């Protein structure tokens, strides 16, 4: 249904005949961590995330999985090799 609240005019799954059914009755604005993400969109009522109604929830357990401005590839941990131990292991 078409949103008539904060994202007025946008199609939204949470919109119902009796108003927004999302927690709190409307979308929550983007948070600081969303700065630079291409999924943000500016509306008269503020800046909101297009795919997610509550950006802070997306960042609760680490990086947002939909963010376009952060790499989701975890940095591979390089194991340090102790050269002395390595030489002992070799013999
Ligand atoms: S996709 Fe994630 S990082 Fe981007 S605006 Fe939405 S919540 Fe923020």
Coordinates of C-alpha atoms and ligand atoms in Angstrom, one line a residue:
X1 CA 0.0 0.0 0.0
X2 CA 1.1 3.6 -0.6
X3 CA 2.6 5.2 2.5
X4 CA 0.8 8.3 3.8
X5 CA 3.1 9.0 6.7
X6 CA 6.8 9.8 6.7
X7 CA 7.6 8.2 3.3
X8 CA 4.5 9.7 1.7
X9 CA 3.9 8.3 -1.8
X10 CA 6.1 5.2 -1.5
X11 CA 4.9 1.7 -1.8
X12 CA 5.3 -0.1 1.5
X13 CA 4.4 -3.5 3.0
X14 CA 3.8 -2.0 6.4
X15 CA 1.1 0.4 5.2
X16 CA -2.5 -0.7 6.0
X17 CA -5.9 0.9 5.6
X18 CA -5.8 2.0 9.2
X19 CA -2.3 3.5 9.0
X20 CA 1.2 2.3 9.3
X21 CA 1.5 -1.1 11.0
X22 CA 5.2 -0.8 11.7
X23 CA 6.4 -0.7 15.3
X24 CA 5.7 2.9 16.5
X25 CA 3.4 3.7 13.6
X26 CA 6.1 5.0 11.2
X27 CA 9.5 4.4 9.8
X28 CA 12.5 5.4 11.9
X29 CA 15.1 7.9 10.4
X30 CA 18.5 6.8 9.3
X31 CA 21.3 6.8 11.9
X32 CA 24.8 8.3 11.7
X33 CA 26.3 4.9 10.5
X34 CA 24.1 5.1 7.4
X35 CA 25.9 8.2 6.2
X36 CA 27.2 7.4 2.7
X37 CA 24.8 4.5 2.0
X38 CA 23.1 4.7 -1.3
X39 CA 19.9 3.2 0.1
X40 CA 19.0 6.3 1.9
X41 CA 16.3 8.6 0.5
X42 CA 15.3 12.1 1.5
X43 CA 11.7 12.8 2.1
X44 CA 9.9 16.0 3.4
X45 CA 9.9 14.4 6.9
X46 CA 13.6 13.5 6.9
X47 CA 16.1 10.9 5.5
X48 CA 15.0 7.3 5.6
X49 CA 16.3 4.0 4.5
X50 CA 14.5 2.6 1.5
X51 CA 14.5 -1.1 2.3
X52 CA 14.5 -1.0 6.1
X53 CA 12.0 0.8 8.4
X54 CA 14.4 0.8 11.4
X55 CA 18.0 1.4 10.5
X56 CA 19.3 1.3 14.1
X57 CA 18.1 -2.3 14.2
X58 CA 20.2 -3.2 11.2
X59 CA 23.3 -2.0 13.0
X60 CA 22.6 -3.6 16.3
X61 CA 24.7 -6.7 15.7
X62 CA 27.5 -5.3 13.6
X63 CA 27.4 -3.8 10.2
X64 CA 24.2 -3.5 8.3
X65 CA 24.0 -6.3 5.7
X66 CA 22.3 -4.0 3.2
X67 CA 24.7 -1.1 3.4
X68 CA 26.4 0.0 0.2
X69 CA 29.2 1.9 1.9
X70 CA 30.8 -0.8 4.0
X71 CA 32.6 -3.9 2.9
X72 CA 30.8 -7.0 4.2
X73 CA 33.9 -9.2 3.5
X74 CA 35.4 -9.9 6.9
X75 CA 39.1 -9.1 7.0
X76 CA 40.9 -12.4 7.0
X77 CA 43.0 -12.9 10.0
X78 CA 46.5 -13.7 9.2
X79 CA 48.1 -16.0 11.6
X80 CA 51.4 -14.9 12.8
X81 CA 54.1 -17.5 12.4
X82 CA 56.8 -17.7 15.0
X83 CA 59.9 -18.4 12.9
X84 CA 61.7 -20.2 15.7
X85 CA 58.8 -22.5 16.4
X86 CA 58.3 -23.1 12.7
X87 CA 61.9 -24.2 12.3
X88 CA 61.6 -26.6 15.2
X89 CA 58.5 -28.1 13.7
X90 CA 60.3 -28.6 10.5
X91 CA 62.9 -31.0 12.0
Ligands
LIG1 S1 20.7 -0.1 4.0 FE1 21.6 -0.2 6.1 S2 23.2 1.4 6.1 FE2 21.9 1.7 4.3 S3 20.5 3.3 5.0 FE3 19.5 1.3 5.3 S4 20.0 0.7 7.4 FE4 21.4 2.4 6.8

